[in-house]
Short mmCIF file of C-alpha atoms (C1' of nucleotides) in Angstrom, two decimals:
data_model
loop_
_atom_site.label_atom_id
_atom_site.label_comp_id
_atom_site.label_asym_id
_atom_site.label_seq_id
_atom_site.Cartn_x
_atom_site.Cartn_y
_atom_site.Cartn_z
CA MET A 1 26.86 -11.90 19.73
CA ASN A 2 26.38 -12.60 23.43
CA ILE A 3 23.17 -10.62 24.12
CA GLN A 4 22.50 -9.64 27.63
CA LEU A 5 19.43 -11.48 28.84
CA GLU A 6 16.32 -9.61 29.81
CA VAL A 7 15.85 -9.74 33.58
CA GLY A 8 12.32 -9.90 34.84
CA SER A 9 12.29 -7.02 37.06
CA MET A 10 13.99 -3.86 36.05
CA GLU A 11 15.81 -2.84 39.19
CA HIS A 12 18.86 -4.56 38.30
CA MET A 13 19.14 -3.23 34.76
CA SER A 14 22.48 -2.05 33.54
CA ASP A 15 22.82 1.68 33.49
CA LYS A 16 23.66 1.61 29.84
CA LYS A 17 20.60 -0.33 29.06
CA ARG A 18 18.49 1.96 31.00
CA ALA A 19 20.07 5.00 29.16
CA ILE A 20 19.44 3.23 25.80
CA PHE A 21 15.74 2.88 26.66
CA LYS A 22 15.41 6.37 27.88
CA SER A 23 17.10 7.89 24.70
CA THR A 24 15.04 5.75 22.48
CA MET A 25 11.92 6.86 24.04
CA GLU A 26 12.83 10.57 23.90
CA LEU A 27 14.12 10.43 20.37
CA VAL A 28 11.19 8.52 19.17
CA ARG A 29 8.96 10.95 20.49
CA GLU A 30 10.71 13.86 18.78
CA ASN A 31 11.61 12.18 15.54
CA GLY A 32 9.41 9.12 15.29
CA PHE A 33 9.95 5.61 14.93
CA HIS A 34 11.68 6.09 11.74
CA GLY A 35 13.90 9.20 11.91
CA THR A 36 15.54 7.67 14.88
CA PRO A 37 18.74 5.85 13.60
CA MET A 38 20.71 3.65 16.00
CA SER A 39 23.60 6.02 15.51
CA MET A 40 21.49 8.84 16.96
CA VAL A 41 20.33 6.59 19.90
CA ALA A 42 23.97 5.68 20.55
CA LYS A 43 25.08 9.17 20.60
CA HIS A 44 22.31 10.55 22.73
CA ALA A 45 22.72 7.63 25.20
CA GLY A 46 26.44 8.17 25.34
CA VAL A 47 27.51 4.87 24.08
CA ALA A 48 29.00 3.39 21.00
CA ALA A 49 26.61 1.99 18.24
CA GLY A 50 28.17 -1.45 18.87
CA THR A 51 27.11 -1.37 22.63
CA ILE A 52 23.51 -1.24 21.73
CA TYR A 53 23.95 -4.52 19.92
CA HIS A 54 25.48 -5.95 23.03
CA TYR A 55 22.20 -5.54 24.72
CA PHE A 56 19.82 -5.95 21.90
CA GLU A 57 19.71 -8.26 18.93
CA SER A 58 18.48 -5.62 16.64
CA LYS A 59 16.60 -2.41 16.39
CA GLU A 60 13.27 -4.34 16.27
CA HIS A 61 14.23 -6.08 19.48
CA LEU A 62 15.25 -2.94 21.11
CA LEU A 63 11.85 -1.39 20.35
CA ARG A 64 9.95 -4.48 21.46
CA GLU A 65 11.73 -4.72 24.67
CA LEU A 66 11.26 -1.08 25.37
CA PHE A 67 7.55 -1.61 24.81
CA ASN A 68 7.55 -4.40 27.33
CA TYR A 69 9.51 -2.24 29.82
CA ALA A 70 7.01 0.65 29.27
CA GLN A 71 4.12 -1.69 29.70
CA GLN A 72 5.52 -3.11 32.97
CA GLN A 73 5.45 0.35 34.31
CA ALA A 74 1.85 0.88 33.36
CA VAL A 75 1.05 -2.49 34.94
CA ALA A 76 2.77 -1.35 38.12
CA VAL A 77 0.45 1.73 38.34
CA VAL A 78 -2.49 -0.42 37.90
CA GLU A 79 -1.43 -2.70 40.56
CA ARG A 80 -0.64 0.02 42.90
CA GLU A 81 -3.95 1.85 42.47
CA SER A 82 -6.44 -1.05 42.19
CA SER A 83 -6.19 -2.39 45.73
CA ALA A 84 -9.15 -4.56 46.51
CA THR A 85 -9.42 -3.21 50.06
CA ILE A 86 -11.06 -0.03 49.41
CA PRO A 87 -14.52 0.69 48.08
CA PHE A 88 -14.78 0.14 44.32
CA LYS A 89 -16.00 3.63 43.38
CA GLU A 90 -13.21 5.24 45.35
CA CYS A 91 -10.73 2.88 43.68
CA PHE A 92 -12.07 3.69 40.34
CA PHE A 93 -11.21 7.28 40.71
CA LYS A 94 -7.97 6.43 42.21
CA LEU A 95 -7.00 4.29 39.27
CA TRP A 96 -8.18 6.77 36.65
CA THR A 97 -6.09 9.54 38.30
CA GLY A 98 -3.08 7.24 38.79
CA LEU A 99 -2.92 6.16 35.19
CA TYR A 100 -3.72 9.68 33.82
CA THR A 101 -0.97 11.30 36.03
CA PHE A 102 1.45 8.42 34.90
CA TYR A 103 0.85 9.16 31.19
CA ARG A 104 0.89 12.91 31.65
CA ASP A 105 4.08 12.73 33.39
CA ASN A 106 5.62 10.38 31.08
CA GLN A 107 4.89 11.85 27.86
CA ASP A 108 7.82 10.26 26.08
CA MET A 109 6.47 6.88 27.00
CA LEU A 110 2.92 7.70 26.07
CA ARG A 111 4.06 8.76 22.60
CA PHE A 112 6.20 5.79 22.19
CA PHE A 113 3.41 3.68 23.37
CA GLU A 114 0.96 4.99 20.92
CA GLN A 115 3.25 4.75 18.00
CA PHE A 116 4.22 1.18 18.85
CA VAL A 117 0.68 -0.02 19.44
CA ASN A 118 -0.30 1.35 16.03
CA SER A 119 2.67 -0.03 14.17
CA PRO A 120 3.06 -3.38 12.61
CA TYR A 121 5.59 -4.42 15.29
CA HIS A 122 2.50 -4.81 17.44
CA THR A 123 0.24 -6.16 14.84
CA THR A 124 1.30 -9.74 15.50
CA MET A 125 -0.65 -9.00 18.61
CA PRO A 126 -0.35 -11.01 21.75
CA PRO A 127 -3.84 -12.48 22.32
CA LEU A 128 -5.66 -10.43 24.82
CA ALA A 129 -5.41 -13.03 27.49
CA GLU A 130 -1.59 -12.67 27.70
CA ASP A 131 -1.78 -8.97 27.92
CA LYS A 132 -1.21 -8.44 31.51
CA PHE A 133 -2.27 -4.77 31.53
CA TYR A 134 -5.63 -5.50 30.07
CA THR A 135 -6.02 -8.58 32.21
CA LEU A 136 -5.65 -6.55 35.28
CA LEU A 137 -7.96 -3.93 34.00
CA PHE A 138 -10.60 -6.48 33.15
CA ALA A 139 -10.33 -8.13 36.56
CA PHE A 140 -10.90 -4.69 38.18
CA PHE A 141 -14.03 -4.11 36.27
CA GLU A 142 -15.33 -7.64 36.90
CA ARG A 143 -15.02 -6.88 40.54
CA GLY A 144 -17.19 -3.66 39.98
CA ILE A 145 -19.82 -5.73 38.37
CA ARG A 146 -19.61 -8.49 40.96
CA GLU A 147 -20.02 -5.96 43.71
CA GLY A 148 -23.13 -4.47 41.95
CA GLU A 149 -21.51 -1.20 41.42
CA LEU A 150 -21.38 -1.25 37.72
CA LYS A 151 -23.88 -1.98 34.85
CA GLU A 152 -23.83 -5.48 33.42
CA VAL A 153 -21.61 -4.73 30.54
CA SER A 154 -18.65 -6.70 29.20
CA PRO A 155 -15.71 -5.83 31.50
CA LYS A 156 -13.68 -5.54 28.26
CA ILE A 157 -15.77 -2.83 27.05
CA LEU A 158 -15.70 -0.95 30.38
CA ALA A 159 -11.82 -1.45 30.37
CA THR A 160 -11.32 -0.14 26.84
CA LEU A 161 -13.68 2.82 27.43
CA THR A 162 -12.14 3.89 30.62
CA HIS A 163 -8.38 3.37 29.29
CA SER A 164 -9.16 5.18 25.97
CA SER A 165 -10.53 8.24 27.90
CA ILE A 166 -7.26 8.20 30.12
CA ILE A 167 -5.14 8.11 27.10
CA SER A 168 -6.92 10.64 25.06
CA MET A 169 -7.02 13.09 27.91
CA ALA A 170 -3.36 12.58 28.54
CA LYS A 171 -2.52 13.02 24.93
CA MET A 172 -4.57 16.22 24.85
CA THR A 173 -2.55 17.49 27.82
CA ALA A 174 0.65 16.33 26.36
CA SER A 175 0.31 18.00 23.08
CA GLY A 176 -0.51 21.25 24.84
CA ARG A 177 -3.78 21.57 22.88
CA LEU A 178 -5.70 21.52 26.06
CA HIS A 179 -5.01 21.99 29.69
CA PHE A 180 -7.18 20.47 32.41
CA ASP A 181 -7.49 21.79 35.85
CA ARG A 182 -8.33 19.67 38.83
CA LYS A 183 -11.96 20.51 38.59
CA GLU A 184 -12.17 19.39 35.05
CA LEU A 185 -10.39 16.17 35.59
CA GLN A 186 -12.90 15.33 38.32
CA GLN A 187 -15.69 16.13 36.00
CA ILE A 188 -14.30 13.83 33.37
CA GLN A 189 -13.98 11.05 35.82
CA GLN A 190 -17.45 11.62 37.29
CA LEU A 191 -18.92 11.74 33.81
CA LEU A 192 -17.45 8.28 32.95
CA TRP A 193 -18.48 6.90 36.30
CA ASP A 194 -22.01 8.17 35.73
CA GLY A 195 -21.99 6.19 32.45
CA ILE A 196 -20.85 2.95 33.73
CA ALA A 197 -22.29 2.91 37.29
CA LEU A 198 -25.50 1.24 38.16
CA GLY A 199 -27.80 4.11 39.18
CA ARG A 200 -28.58 3.79 42.93
CA MET B 1 9.02 19.15 -11.49
CA ASN B 2 5.57 20.16 -12.34
CA ILE B 3 3.61 18.85 -9.39
CA GLN B 4 -0.07 18.20 -10.04
CA LEU B 5 -1.96 20.71 -7.91
CA GLU B 6 -4.20 19.48 -5.22
CA VAL B 7 -7.86 19.99 -6.02
CA GLY B 8 -10.24 20.93 -3.20
CA SER B 9 -12.81 18.20 -3.75
CA MET B 10 -11.73 14.70 -4.52
CA GLU B 11 -14.24 13.83 -7.28
CA HIS B 12 -11.87 15.05 -9.95
CA MET B 13 -8.85 13.32 -8.72
CA SER B 14 -6.74 11.56 -11.23
CA ASP B 15 -7.08 7.68 -11.19
CA LYS B 16 -3.34 7.29 -10.67
CA LYS B 17 -3.37 9.67 -7.65
CA ARG B 18 -6.29 7.78 -6.15
CA ALA B 19 -4.54 4.49 -6.66
CA ILE B 20 -1.39 5.85 -5.06
CA PHE B 21 -3.37 6.97 -2.01
CA LYS B 22 -5.24 3.57 -1.78
CA SER B 23 -2.03 1.66 -2.18
CA THR B 24 -0.35 3.69 0.48
CA MET B 25 -3.06 3.32 3.02
CA GLU B 26 -3.04 -0.46 2.39
CA LEU B 27 0.61 -0.96 2.60
CA VAL B 28 1.10 1.33 5.56
CA ARG B 29 -1.42 -0.79 7.30
CA GLU B 30 0.40 -3.91 6.62
CA ASN B 31 4.06 -2.72 6.96
CA GLY B 32 3.86 0.50 8.64
CA PHE B 33 4.86 3.91 7.89
CA HIS B 34 8.43 2.75 7.45
CA GLY B 35 8.61 -0.49 5.78
CA THR B 36 6.71 1.05 3.02
CA PRO B 37 9.20 2.27 0.41
CA MET B 38 7.97 4.29 -2.46
CA SER B 39 9.06 1.57 -4.89
CA MET B 40 6.56 -0.75 -3.15
CA VAL B 41 3.90 1.86 -3.33
CA ALA B 42 4.72 2.27 -7.04
CA LYS B 43 4.63 -1.42 -7.85
CA HIS B 44 1.36 -1.97 -5.74
CA ALA B 45 -0.34 1.02 -7.42
CA GLY B 46 0.65 -0.03 -10.84
CA VAL B 47 2.61 2.93 -11.66
CA ALA B 48 6.39 3.79 -12.05
CA ALA B 49 8.19 5.22 -9.11
CA GLY B 50 8.73 8.45 -11.01
CA THR B 51 5.02 8.98 -11.57
CA ILE B 52 4.36 9.35 -7.87
CA TYR B 53 6.87 12.32 -7.86
CA HIS B 54 4.63 13.76 -10.60
CA TYR B 55 1.78 13.95 -8.22
CA PHE B 56 3.66 14.52 -4.84
CA GLU B 57 6.62 16.43 -4.08
CA SER B 58 8.03 13.74 -1.56
CA LYS B 59 7.02 10.93 0.40
CA GLU B 60 6.42 13.19 3.29
CA HIS B 61 4.04 15.21 1.11
CA LEU B 62 2.30 12.13 -0.06
CA LEU B 63 1.63 11.16 3.53
CA ARG B 64 0.49 14.54 4.49
CA GLU B 65 -1.93 14.78 1.65
CA LEU B 66 -3.29 11.34 2.30
CA PHE B 67 -4.01 12.42 5.84
CA ASN B 68 -5.86 15.32 4.60
CA TYR B 69 -7.71 13.16 2.10
CA ALA B 70 -8.62 10.56 4.90
CA GLN B 71 -9.64 13.41 7.24
CA GLN B 72 -11.95 15.07 4.56
CA GLN B 73 -13.77 11.67 4.51
CA ALA B 74 -14.22 11.63 8.18
CA VAL B 75 -15.48 15.18 8.08
CA ALA B 76 -18.01 14.19 5.43
CA VAL B 77 -19.28 11.50 7.78
CA VAL B 78 -19.70 14.05 10.64
CA GLU B 79 -21.46 16.54 8.27
CA ARG B 80 -23.84 13.82 7.03
CA GLU B 81 -24.82 12.49 10.43
CA SER B 82 -25.00 15.72 12.54
CA SER B 83 -27.90 17.40 11.00
CA ALA B 84 -29.49 20.11 13.19
CA THR B 85 -32.98 19.15 12.27
CA ILE B 86 -33.42 16.10 14.38
CA PRO B 87 -33.37 15.91 18.07
CA PHE B 88 -30.01 16.08 19.75
CA LYS B 89 -30.09 12.76 21.53
CA GLU B 90 -31.13 10.86 18.24
CA CYS B 91 -28.46 12.73 16.35
CA PHE B 92 -25.76 11.75 18.99
CA PHE B 93 -26.52 8.05 18.47
CA LYS B 94 -26.63 8.60 14.72
CA LEU B 95 -23.18 10.33 14.80
CA TRP B 96 -21.59 7.58 17.01
CA THR B 97 -22.87 4.89 14.81
CA GLY B 98 -21.99 6.63 11.58
CA LEU B 99 -18.40 7.24 12.66
CA TYR B 100 -17.93 3.77 14.18
CA THR B 101 -19.23 2.14 11.11
CA PHE B 102 -16.99 4.48 8.97
CA TYR B 103 -13.84 3.53 10.86
CA ARG B 104 -14.77 -0.26 11.07
CA ASP B 105 -15.30 -0.40 7.42
CA ASN B 106 -12.12 1.52 6.53
CA GLN B 107 -9.56 -0.12 8.58
CA ASP B 108 -6.76 0.76 6.35
CA MET B 109 -7.64 4.36 6.86
CA LEU B 110 -8.14 3.96 10.61
CA ARG B 111 -4.71 2.44 11.01
CA PHE B 112 -2.98 5.06 8.80
CA PHE B 113 -4.75 7.75 10.69
CA GLU B 114 -3.61 6.51 14.06
CA GLN B 115 -0.07 6.11 12.85
CA PHE B 116 0.06 9.51 11.40
CA VAL B 117 -1.62 11.30 14.31
CA ASN B 118 0.93 9.75 16.74
CA SER B 119 3.93 10.45 14.34
CA PRO B 120 6.08 13.51 14.38
CA TYR B 121 4.65 14.44 10.90
CA HIS B 122 1.62 15.47 12.73
CA THR B 123 3.51 16.87 15.61
CA THR B 124 3.78 20.33 14.12
CA MET B 125 0.24 20.17 14.78
CA PRO B 126 -2.32 22.55 13.29
CA PRO B 127 -3.78 24.58 16.13
CA LEU B 128 -7.10 23.07 17.15
CA ALA B 129 -9.11 25.92 15.65
CA GLU B 130 -8.09 24.96 12.07
CA ASP B 131 -9.00 21.33 12.56
CA LYS B 132 -12.24 21.06 10.78
CA PHE B 133 -13.09 17.62 12.08
CA TYR B 134 -12.84 18.77 15.76
CA THR B 135 -14.36 22.19 14.98
CA LEU B 136 -17.35 20.33 13.79
CA LEU B 137 -17.54 17.97 16.62
CA PHE B 138 -17.21 20.92 19.09
CA ALA B 139 -20.00 22.67 17.42
CA PHE B 140 -22.04 19.60 17.76
CA PHE B 141 -21.62 19.31 21.44
CA GLU B 142 -22.05 22.86 22.00
CA ARG B 143 -25.44 22.55 20.48
CA GLY B 144 -26.22 19.78 22.97
CA ILE B 145 -25.24 22.03 25.81
CA ARG B 146 -27.18 24.89 24.41
CA GLU B 147 -30.31 22.78 24.09
CA GLY B 148 -29.93 21.69 27.71
CA GLU B 149 -29.35 18.10 26.82
CA LEU B 150 -25.77 17.83 27.96
CA LYS B 151 -24.01 18.60 31.32
CA GLU B 152 -22.11 21.80 31.41
CA VAL B 153 -18.80 20.41 30.46
CA SER B 154 -16.35 21.85 27.98
CA PRO B 155 -17.44 20.79 24.53
CA LYS B 156 -13.76 19.85 23.83
CA ILE B 157 -13.83 17.37 26.49
CA LEU B 158 -17.13 15.87 25.31
CA ALA B 159 -15.93 15.63 21.87
CA THR B 160 -12.65 14.08 22.67
CA LEU B 161 -14.21 11.40 25.09
CA THR B 162 -16.76 10.55 22.39
CA HIS B 163 -14.40 10.36 19.67
CA SER B 164 -11.83 8.35 21.57
CA SER B 165 -14.62 5.89 22.40
CA ILE B 166 -15.47 5.44 18.92
CA ILE B 167 -11.91 4.99 17.77
CA SER B 168 -11.04 2.57 20.53
CA MET B 169 -14.06 0.42 19.69
CA ALA B 170 -13.39 0.44 16.04
CA LYS B 171 -9.67 -0.46 16.70
CA MET B 172 -10.81 -3.32 18.84
CA THR B 173 -13.04 -4.67 16.16
CA ALA B 174 -10.54 -4.10 13.42
CA SER B 175 -7.84 -6.08 15.28
CA GLY B 176 -10.14 -8.99 15.63
CA ARG B 177 -9.66 -8.95 19.42
CA LEU B 178 -13.29 -8.32 20.13
CA HIS B 179 -16.38 -8.31 18.10
CA PHE B 180 -19.44 -6.28 19.05
CA ASP B 181 -22.83 -7.28 18.22
CA ARG B 182 -25.69 -4.66 17.72
CA LYS B 183 -26.85 -4.98 21.25
CA GLU B 184 -23.44 -4.18 22.61
CA LEU B 185 -22.79 -1.33 20.38
CA GLN B 186 -26.07 0.27 21.62
CA GLN B 187 -24.96 -0.51 25.26
CA ILE B 188 -21.75 1.38 24.59
CA GLN B 189 -23.55 4.42 23.17
CA GLN B 190 -26.13 4.38 25.94
CA LEU B 191 -23.48 4.27 28.54
CA LEU B 192 -21.67 7.20 26.97
CA TRP B 193 -24.89 9.09 26.74
CA ASP B 194 -25.66 8.32 30.36
CA GLY B 195 -22.40 9.90 31.30
CA ILE B 196 -22.67 13.17 29.37
CA ALA B 197 -26.33 13.82 29.41
CA LEU B 198 -28.11 15.99 31.96
CA GLY B 199 -30.24 13.61 34.13
CA ARG B 200 -33.97 14.46 33.43
"C1'" DT C 1 -9.16 11.75 -42.71
"C1'" DA C 2 -4.21 12.16 -42.21
"C1'" DC C 3 -0.61 14.64 -40.40
"C1'" DC C 4 1.69 17.66 -37.23
"C1'" DT C 5 2.80 20.02 -32.66
"C1'" DC C 6 3.35 20.39 -28.18
"C1'" DC C 7 3.09 19.50 -23.48
"C1'" DA C 8 1.58 16.77 -19.78
"C1'" DA C 9 1.81 12.07 -18.31
"C1'" DT C 10 4.67 8.28 -17.57
"C1'" DT C 11 8.71 5.26 -17.34
"C1'" DG C 12 12.48 2.73 -14.80
"C1'" DA C 13 17.41 2.60 -14.66
"C1'" DA C 14 20.92 5.30 -12.19
"C1'" DT C 15 22.48 8.14 -8.28
"C1'" DG C 16 23.77 9.36 -3.82
"C1'" DT C 17 22.63 8.96 0.78
"C1'" DT C 18 21.25 7.07 5.09
"C1'" DC C 19 21.39 3.52 8.01
"C1'" DA C 20 21.35 -1.18 10.49
"C1'" DT C 21 24.65 -4.22 11.50
"C1'" DT C 22 29.33 -6.33 12.05
"C1'" DC C 23 33.77 -7.10 13.92
"C1'" DG C 24 38.52 -6.70 15.25
"C1'" DG C 25 40.35 -4.49 18.73
"C1'" DT C 26 40.57 -2.13 23.59
"C1'" DT C 27 39.16 -1.43 28.15
"C1'" DT C 28 37.19 -2.64 32.60
"C1'" DA C 29 36.13 -5.55 36.71
"C1'" DC C 30 36.84 -9.32 39.40
"C1'" DG D 1 44.20 -13.61 33.50
"C1'" DT D 2 40.09 -13.61 31.42
"C1'" DA D 3 35.59 -12.86 30.17
"C1'" DA D 4 32.24 -9.44 29.66
"C1'" DA D 5 31.51 -4.75 28.35
"C1'" DC D 6 32.51 -1.61 25.14
"C1'" DC D 7 34.20 1.01 21.11
"C1'" DG D 8 33.62 3.16 16.35
"C1'" DA D 9 35.23 2.77 11.74
"C1'" DA D 10 33.80 -0.06 7.74
"C1'" DT D 11 30.46 -2.61 5.15
"C1'" DG D 12 26.81 -3.46 2.30
"C1'" DA D 13 21.86 -3.15 1.57
"C1'" DA D 14 17.84 -0.33 1.21
"C1'" DC D 15 15.77 3.46 -0.08
"C1'" DA D 16 14.10 8.30 -1.66
"C1'" DT D 17 14.79 10.99 -5.39
"C1'" DT D 18 16.25 12.38 -10.18
"C1'" DC D 19 16.21 12.71 -15.04
"C1'" DA D 20 16.76 11.65 -19.78
"C1'" DA D 21 14.00 9.31 -22.79
"C1'" DT D 22 9.10 7.79 -24.33
"C1'" DT D 23 4.16 7.83 -24.78
"C1'" DG D 24 -0.54 9.64 -25.39
"C1'" DG D 25 -3.84 12.75 -26.50
"C1'" DA D 26 -5.83 17.35 -27.38
"C1'" DG D 27 -5.96 20.61 -30.45
"C1'" DG D 28 -4.69 22.74 -34.95
"C1'" DT D 29 -4.24 22.68 -40.07
"C1'" DA D 30 -5.03 21.38 -44.82
#
DNA sequence: TACCTCCAATTGAATGTTCATTCGGTTTAC
DNA sequence: GTAAACCGAATGAACATTCAATTGGAGGTA
């Protein structure tokens, strides 16, 4: 009953805990949120069922923590790509590409993310203000408006539109329904930019 | 063991069947895909558990059929709003508004939809070609390109971008995180249009 | 109208399975 | 030596599904 405390940064996370996270993501991707019993997670992660309960209070807690973990990685991408020292337009393209690549290359995470966000676990939603990911995104688009690069539209709208375009493209790619080459990806970004940018 | 056959159009659907669909959507919205036992659906719909199995082979079949049912309604909206007799640009705005309104006013359905689409039920995905909803959308954007109104970008990309913007806005509204007034909705549509339209 | 027949529609208690969680005991690390 | 990490069989609850029994109503018959 002595649950391992969540540490802020993930570097010093126990190997077992990391394995449990990884397995959960993979299995949830394949079998869904349901269809993924704890016993299966345990076997796949190479630990005993009881061990999971050493680290996580319950299945629900495991899923919640995994979501936080995943979200932190997405936040890290935004922080990495949205440096204030380069021109906004360039930064917008960098951010779009960075997030798209991140989701495309972490399809387990993307799938888990989408399932979680649309599930009732996430329904008792944290107020937007506390959502670091969106807070960062808002700030980024606020900068664009402030610098006169973007239309005067609510940054929330700009952030949501941009992010949904990234997610939907990554999902398309992930599902194998469509594949985009470099040229098409640039087209998509350009198209979005044309929509949100202030005409010169 | 004599499962009631699915009828093509939904007008002559048994009342019970409709009630089961409705209850399932509401309950899945509140409790999720899991967390919604058949017994709960039965009670909420005012039928006995056994009755559900008169209409549906299994829980999975119930969910699949509900998804088809929901999708048909979305298809109906697209068909209604995308008449070829009015100018493309106007039609684009009509379609955006129509779908947005539909999702906003059918939040149970929207939530169910999103959960289903991201679940493994839907993973054995129908090839895109058989997806009537997207087929219609593609055709719509193909028309826009043919008529010289849109940039020469794959209609699949245009369709996906547009639809994801609609969904994400409807979800925002549904979750109560953001509310859009008429002016903002027009801004959003205009912004998208600016992105995809061929500059005069 | 009254009565019968037959089958689909409906019921809900019973069944068997699956699964989250527990806990007494063992191993590991320091 | 001891406390944390770990194990995995055992427990009990929740759940999808079944099925034997009941109802309802559409036709037929006299």
